Amino acid sequence: IDNLWVGKFYGETGLGLYNRAYMLMSMPVNVIRGHINTVMYPVIVNKSLTKQEIKTEMIHFIKLISAVLSFPAIVFILFPNRLSVFLWGENWNGVGEYLGILSIALLLLGFTQLSNSLYVILRKEKVWLINGIISGIVVMALISVGVMFSINAMIYGYLAALLFVSLPLTFYLGYYRSFSFSLREIVSVAGYNYVGAITFFILKLMALDALLIYPAVFVAGVSLLRVIGYVKFLNAEKNIVNE
């Protein structure tokens, strides 16, 4: 729907710039998508693990994925124009205008991709369908309203749908109802990404780009700690197995 409206209202130039921005933003998600089932399926079907052990493995892996996706998101948000010029040259400088806003979604898309896989692995396809229908309608509606004003407004509409409807619905129907996560566990897994994304959203919306460095440092710091924590978790598991 976004490509349809952008092409219709802003022509080939607008569509070309927007598509490049979306392609670059979504590339990290596409890279990890193929590895999610490879890791999660053996964990969940492992009959030697208790439910709590399975959940512990899931929580650590979800934290790792969200942390890994945070690093490219921060680079895209802080340096969109420089990155666009570096990759495609001065003629594509306009890609950065959209990349800096779109990349806020990258902080959150890991949770969506993980939930999609978990719905299938745990045979919760009906819940996934309901989640997808409601989220899709809201996303399309806000995109369709936003694009009437500008491509930037369309992207903000998409982010608003993701932040305030789609992701909360996924956390409730998916992580809470279907995957048996407690509210505390959901906050532990997604809280800092969600708060970081909202902060970036507000700062970009208010054109306060000079302040973006502060949430970026916060998100990068927590992400680094989570990657280190996952490595320690793997080492601890390995030691237990060896013993």
mmCIF file of C-alpha atoms in Angstrom:
data_model
loop_
_atom_site.group_PDB
_atom_site.id
_atom_site.type_symbol
_atom_site.label_atom_id
_atom_site.label_comp_id
_atom_site.label_asym_id
_atom_site.label_seq_id
_atom_site.Cartn_x
_atom_site.Cartn_y
_atom_site.Cartn_z
ATOM 1 C CA ILE A 1 0.000 0.000 0.000
ATOM 2 C CA ASP A 2 2.888 2.385 0.708
ATOM 3 C CA ASN A 3 4.440 1.812 -2.724
ATOM 4 C CA LEU A 4 1.052 2.207 -4.384
ATOM 5 C CA TRP A 5 0.343 5.587 -2.794
ATOM 6 C CA VAL A 6 3.894 6.948 -3.078
ATOM 7 C CA GLY A 7 4.036 6.034 -6.759
ATOM 8 C CA LYS A 8 0.615 7.557 -7.385
ATOM 9 C CA PHE A 9 1.143 10.869 -5.567
ATOM 10 C CA TYR A 10 4.911 11.443 -5.774
ATOM 11 C CA GLY A 11 5.955 9.740 -8.995
ATOM 12 C CA GLU A 12 9.024 7.706 -9.869
ATOM 13 C CA THR A 13 11.467 9.963 -8.037
ATOM 14 C CA GLY A 14 9.661 9.791 -4.718
ATOM 15 C CA LEU A 15 9.069 6.057 -5.098
ATOM 16 C CA GLY A 16 12.722 5.407 -5.954
ATOM 17 C CA LEU A 17 14.019 7.315 -2.928
ATOM 18 C CA TYR A 18 11.493 5.726 -0.569
ATOM 19 C CA ASN A 19 12.144 2.198 -1.847
ATOM 20 C CA ARG A 20 15.895 2.530 -1.339
ATOM 21 C CA ALA A 21 15.356 3.756 2.200
ATOM 22 C CA TYR A 22 12.954 0.899 2.988
ATOM 23 C CA MET A 23 15.240 -1.678 1.370
ATOM 24 C CA LEU A 24 18.222 -0.602 3.481
ATOM 25 C CA MET A 25 16.179 -0.384 6.682
ATOM 26 C CA SER A 26 14.688 -3.866 6.245
ATOM 27 C CA MET A 27 17.934 -5.554 5.184
ATOM 28 C CA PRO A 28 19.103 -6.410 8.753
ATOM 29 C CA VAL A 29 15.698 -7.984 9.477
ATOM 30 C CA ASN A 30 15.882 -10.042 6.301
ATOM 31 C CA VAL A 31 19.356 -11.244 7.251
ATOM 32 C CA ILE A 32 18.280 -12.604 10.650
ATOM 33 C CA ARG A 33 14.842 -13.863 9.564
ATOM 34 C CA GLY A 34 16.198 -17.141 8.236
ATOM 35 C CA HIS A 35 18.043 -17.889 11.474
ATOM 36 C CA ILE A 36 15.110 -17.442 13.846
ATOM 37 C CA ASN A 37 13.358 -20.768 13.197
ATOM 38 C CA THR A 38 16.729 -22.521 13.010
ATOM 39 C CA VAL A 39 17.382 -21.548 16.614
ATOM 40 C CA MET A 40 13.909 -21.382 18.152
ATOM 41 C CA TYR A 41 12.375 -24.613 16.799
ATOM 42 C CA PRO A 42 14.922 -27.031 18.350
ATOM 43 C CA VAL A 43 14.646 -25.198 21.674
ATOM 44 C CA ILE A 44 10.849 -25.347 21.855
ATOM 45 C CA VAL A 45 10.517 -28.987 20.756
ATOM 46 C CA ASN A 46 13.335 -30.181 23.021
ATOM 47 C CA LYS A 47 11.482 -32.640 25.269
ATOM 48 C CA SER A 48 14.305 -32.750 27.820
ATOM 49 C CA LEU A 49 13.760 -29.091 28.764
ATOM 50 C CA THR A 50 11.171 -27.872 31.252
ATOM 51 C CA LYS A 51 8.750 -25.073 30.301
ATOM 52 C CA GLN A 52 10.740 -22.621 32.397
ATOM 53 C CA GLU A 53 14.005 -23.633 30.712
ATOM 54 C CA ILE A 54 12.407 -23.203 27.291
ATOM 55 C CA LYS A 55 11.145 -19.756 28.250
ATOM 56 C CA THR A 56 14.574 -18.787 29.596
ATOM 57 C CA GLU A 57 16.166 -19.791 26.285
ATOM 58 C CA MET A 58 13.509 -17.848 24.374
ATOM 59 C CA ILE A 59 13.973 -14.709 26.471
ATOM 60 C CA HIS A 60 17.746 -14.710 26.023
ATOM 61 C CA PHE A 61 17.431 -15.223 22.265
ATOM 62 C CA ILE A 62 14.797 -12.500 21.849
ATOM 63 C CA LYS A 63 16.981 -10.076 23.793
ATOM 64 C CA LEU A 64 19.925 -10.952 21.551
ATOM 65 C CA ILE A 65 17.978 -10.407 18.305
ATOM 66 C CA SER A 66 16.584 -7.058 19.473
ATOM 67 C CA ALA A 67 20.065 -5.971 20.569
ATOM 68 C CA VAL A 68 21.683 -6.971 17.275
ATOM 69 C CA LEU A 69 19.068 -5.045 15.263
ATOM 70 C CA SER A 70 19.544 -1.970 17.442
ATOM 71 C CA PHE A 71 23.070 -1.286 16.172
ATOM 72 C CA PRO A 72 22.215 -0.783 12.465
ATOM 73 C CA ALA A 73 19.083 1.117 13.546
ATOM 74 C CA ILE A 74 21.197 3.633 15.462
ATOM 75 C CA VAL A 75 23.597 4.091 12.533
ATOM 76 C CA PHE A 76 20.694 4.604 10.111
ATOM 77 C CA ILE A 77 18.963 7.089 12.437
ATOM 78 C CA LEU A 78 22.040 9.168 13.256
ATOM 79 C CA PHE A 79 23.764 9.211 9.861
ATOM 80 C CA PRO A 80 21.086 8.667 7.180
ATOM 81 C CA ASN A 81 22.311 11.247 4.665
ATOM 82 C CA ARG A 82 25.997 10.397 4.960
ATOM 83 C CA LEU A 83 25.211 6.718 4.603
ATOM 84 C CA SER A 84 23.027 7.288 1.541
ATOM 85 C CA VAL A 85 25.726 9.367 -0.172
ATOM 86 C CA PHE A 86 28.379 6.795 0.743
ATOM 87 C CA LEU A 87 26.353 3.905 -0.706
ATOM 88 C CA TRP A 88 24.803 5.497 -3.793
ATOM 89 C CA GLY A 89 26.396 8.899 -4.363
ATOM 90 C CA GLU A 90 25.236 12.516 -4.089
ATOM 91 C CA ASN A 91 22.279 12.001 -6.409
ATOM 92 C CA TRP A 92 20.686 9.720 -3.820
ATOM 93 C CA ASN A 93 21.112 12.070 -0.856
ATOM 94 C CA GLY A 94 17.314 12.293 -0.584
ATOM 95 C CA VAL A 95 17.164 8.670 0.594
ATOM 96 C CA GLY A 96 18.482 9.830 3.962
ATOM 97 C CA GLU A 97 15.412 11.978 4.616
ATOM 98 C CA TYR A 98 13.265 8.837 4.746
ATOM 99 C CA LEU A 99 15.866 6.415 6.101
ATOM 100 C CA GLY A 100 16.342 8.350 9.339
ATOM 101 C CA ILE A 101 12.630 8.102 10.171
ATOM 102 C CA LEU A 102 11.963 4.601 8.839
ATOM 103 C CA SER A 103 14.835 3.082 10.814
ATOM 104 C CA ILE A 104 13.038 3.727 14.093
ATOM 105 C CA ALA A 105 10.923 0.705 13.140
ATOM 106 C CA LEU A 106 14.056 -1.438 13.079
ATOM 107 C CA LEU A 107 14.186 -1.244 16.883
ATOM 108 C CA LEU A 108 10.848 -3.068 16.993
ATOM 109 C CA LEU A 109 10.617 -5.330 13.950
ATOM 110 C CA GLY A 110 12.652 -8.073 15.630
ATOM 111 C CA PHE A 111 9.796 -8.682 18.080
ATOM 112 C CA THR A 112 7.330 -8.935 15.212
ATOM 113 C CA GLN A 113 9.477 -11.386 13.252
ATOM 114 C CA LEU A 114 10.050 -13.524 16.336
ATOM 115 C CA SER A 115 6.348 -13.590 17.156
ATOM 116 C CA ASN A 116 5.507 -14.655 13.598
ATOM 117 C CA SER A 117 7.843 -17.636 13.931
ATOM 118 C CA LEU A 118 6.574 -18.528 17.399
ATOM 119 C CA TYR A 119 2.942 -18.436 16.246
ATOM 120 C CA VAL A 120 3.778 -21.090 13.646
ATOM 121 C CA ILE A 121 6.029 -23.230 15.862
ATOM 122 C CA LEU A 122 3.457 -23.256 18.692
ATOM 123 C CA ARG A 123 0.531 -23.826 16.255
ATOM 124 C CA LYS A 124 -1.157 -20.511 17.040
ATOM 125 C CA GLU A 125 -1.892 -19.597 13.429
ATOM 126 C CA LYS A 126 -5.456 -18.412 14.177
ATOM 127 C CA VAL A 127 -4.179 -15.870 16.693
ATOM 128 C CA TRP A 128 -1.531 -14.786 14.173
ATOM 129 C CA LEU A 129 -4.289 -14.244 11.594
ATOM 130 C CA ILE A 130 -6.343 -12.067 13.977
ATOM 131 C CA ASN A 131 -3.246 -10.112 14.958
ATOM 132 C CA GLY A 132 -2.300 -9.608 11.320
ATOM 133 C CA ILE A 133 -5.762 -8.489 10.193
ATOM 134 C CA ILE A 134 -6.163 -5.862 12.917
ATOM 135 C CA SER A 135 -2.594 -4.599 12.575
ATOM 136 C CA GLY A 136 -2.806 -4.544 8.787
ATOM 137 C CA ILE A 137 -6.015 -2.509 8.733
ATOM 138 C CA VAL A 138 -4.619 0.093 11.138
ATOM 139 C CA VAL A 139 -1.285 0.324 9.313
ATOM 140 C CA MET A 140 -2.966 0.749 5.923
ATOM 141 C CA ALA A 141 -5.367 3.360 7.302
ATOM 142 C CA LEU A 142 -2.655 5.528 8.867
ATOM 143 C CA ILE A 143 -0.381 5.165 5.835
ATOM 144 C CA SER A 144 -3.237 6.199 3.550
ATOM 145 C CA VAL A 145 -3.995 9.285 5.650
ATOM 146 C CA GLY A 146 -0.346 10.295 6.077
ATOM 147 C CA VAL A 147 0.565 10.014 2.393
ATOM 148 C CA MET A 148 -1.976 12.735 1.588
ATOM 149 C CA PHE A 149 0.374 15.213 3.259
ATOM 150 C CA SER A 150 3.876 13.907 2.439
ATOM 151 C CA ILE A 151 6.018 10.767 2.324
ATOM 152 C CA ASN A 152 7.416 11.724 5.728
ATOM 153 C CA ALA A 153 3.892 11.950 7.160
ATOM 154 C CA MET A 154 3.140 8.525 5.693
ATOM 155 C CA ILE A 155 6.188 7.058 7.460
ATOM 156 C CA TYR A 156 5.135 8.676 10.745
ATOM 157 C CA GLY A 157 1.702 7.130 10.257
ATOM 158 C CA TYR A 158 3.306 3.713 9.787
ATOM 159 C CA LEU A 159 5.441 4.187 12.910
ATOM 160 C CA ALA A 160 2.445 5.338 14.954
ATOM 161 C CA ALA A 161 0.510 2.231 13.914
ATOM 162 C CA LEU A 162 3.464 0.021 14.790
ATOM 163 C CA LEU A 163 4.201 1.705 18.133
ATOM 164 C CA PHE A 164 0.703 2.192 19.487
ATOM 165 C CA VAL A 165 -1.408 -0.559 17.896
ATOM 166 C CA SER A 166 0.445 -3.348 16.116
ATOM 167 C CA LEU A 167 3.216 -4.006 18.632
ATOM 168 C CA PRO A 168 1.068 -3.704 21.795
ATOM 169 C CA LEU A 169 -1.403 -6.100 20.155
ATOM 170 C CA THR A 170 1.426 -8.523 19.369
ATOM 171 C CA PHE A 171 2.650 -8.330 22.948
ATOM 172 C CA TYR A 172 -0.844 -9.046 24.269
ATOM 173 C CA LEU A 173 -2.109 -11.702 21.839
ATOM 174 C CA GLY A 174 1.304 -13.208 21.180
ATOM 175 C CA TYR A 175 3.785 -12.917 24.000
ATOM 176 C CA TYR A 176 1.251 -12.695 26.847
ATOM 177 C CA ARG A 177 -1.678 -14.870 25.747
ATOM 178 C CA SER A 178 -0.043 -17.355 23.355
ATOM 179 C CA PHE A 179 3.570 -17.618 24.560
ATOM 180 C CA SER A 180 2.821 -17.356 28.319
ATOM 181 C CA PHE A 181 5.140 -14.431 29.009
ATOM 182 C CA SER A 182 4.362 -12.429 32.152
ATOM 183 C CA LEU A 183 4.017 -8.641 31.977
ATOM 184 C CA ARG A 184 7.345 -8.319 33.776
ATOM 185 C CA GLU A 185 9.048 -10.588 31.231
ATOM 186 C CA ILE A 186 7.603 -8.609 28.320
ATOM 187 C CA VAL A 187 8.887 -5.355 29.831
ATOM 188 C CA SER A 188 12.260 -6.988 30.449
ATOM 189 C CA VAL A 189 12.492 -8.182 26.858
ATOM 190 C CA ALA A 190 11.085 -5.186 24.971
ATOM 191 C CA GLY A 191 10.928 -2.246 27.359
ATOM 192 C CA TYR A 192 14.115 -0.411 26.451
ATOM 193 C CA ASN A 193 13.586 -0.864 22.692
ATOM 194 C CA TYR A 194 10.028 0.402 22.983
ATOM 195 C CA VAL A 195 10.954 3.427 25.097
ATOM 196 C CA GLY A 196 13.903 4.146 22.797
ATOM 197 C CA ALA A 197 11.696 3.952 19.696
ATOM 198 C CA ILE A 198 9.082 6.307 21.183
ATOM 199 C CA THR A 199 11.824 8.766 22.171
ATOM 200 C CA PHE A 200 13.315 8.703 18.662
ATOM 201 C CA PHE A 201 9.806 9.085 17.197
ATOM 202 C CA ILE A 202 9.031 12.191 19.269
ATOM 203 C CA LEU A 203 12.429 13.811 18.639
ATOM 204 C CA LYS A 204 12.212 13.235 14.876
ATOM 205 C CA LEU A 205 8.609 14.448 14.797
ATOM 206 C CA MET A 206 9.649 17.662 16.585
ATOM 207 C CA ALA A 207 12.751 18.060 14.353
ATOM 208 C CA LEU A 208 15.067 17.839 17.383
ATOM 209 C CA ASP A 209 17.723 15.826 15.566
ATOM 210 C CA ALA A 210 20.516 17.281 17.728
ATOM 211 C CA LEU A 211 19.096 15.346 20.702
ATOM 212 C CA LEU A 212 19.000 11.958 18.960
ATOM 213 C CA ILE A 213 22.442 11.102 20.270
ATOM 214 C CA TYR A 214 21.120 10.703 23.832
ATOM 215 C CA PRO A 215 18.589 7.889 23.241
ATOM 216 C CA ALA A 216 21.093 6.414 20.759
ATOM 217 C CA VAL A 217 23.766 6.119 23.468
ATOM 218 C CA PHE A 218 21.218 4.608 25.862
ATOM 219 C CA VAL A 219 19.978 2.015 23.354
ATOM 220 C CA ALA A 220 23.507 1.149 22.194
ATOM 221 C CA GLY A 221 24.721 0.719 25.772
ATOM 222 C CA VAL A 222 21.882 -1.607 26.792
ATOM 223 C CA SER A 223 22.225 -3.551 23.524
ATOM 224 C CA LEU A 224 25.931 -4.087 24.112
ATOM 225 C CA LEU A 225 25.247 -5.339 27.639
ATOM 226 C CA ARG A 226 22.651 -7.763 26.259
ATOM 227 C CA VAL A 227 25.053 -9.183 23.680
ATOM 228 C CA ILE A 228 27.658 -9.683 26.422
ATOM 229 C CA GLY A 229 24.994 -11.227 28.657
ATOM 230 C CA TYR A 230 24.019 -13.693 25.925
ATOM 231 C CA VAL A 231 27.632 -14.767 25.469
ATOM 232 C CA LYS A 232 27.925 -15.336 29.223
ATOM 233 C CA PHE A 233 24.652 -17.298 29.166
ATOM 234 C CA LEU A 234 25.972 -19.583 26.413
ATOM 235 C CA ASN A 235 29.252 -20.114 28.286
ATOM 236 C CA ALA A 236 27.365 -20.981 31.470
ATOM 237 C CA GLU A 237 25.244 -23.527 29.565
ATOM 238 C CA LYS A 238 28.355 -25.034 27.993
ATOM 239 C CA ASN A 239 29.988 -25.417 31.412
ATOM 240 C CA ILE A 240 26.905 -27.150 32.784
ATOM 241 C CA VAL A 241 26.867 -29.579 29.869
ATOM 242 C CA ASN A 242 30.584 -30.319 30.288
ATOM 243 C CA GLU A 243 30.119 -31.006 33.972
#
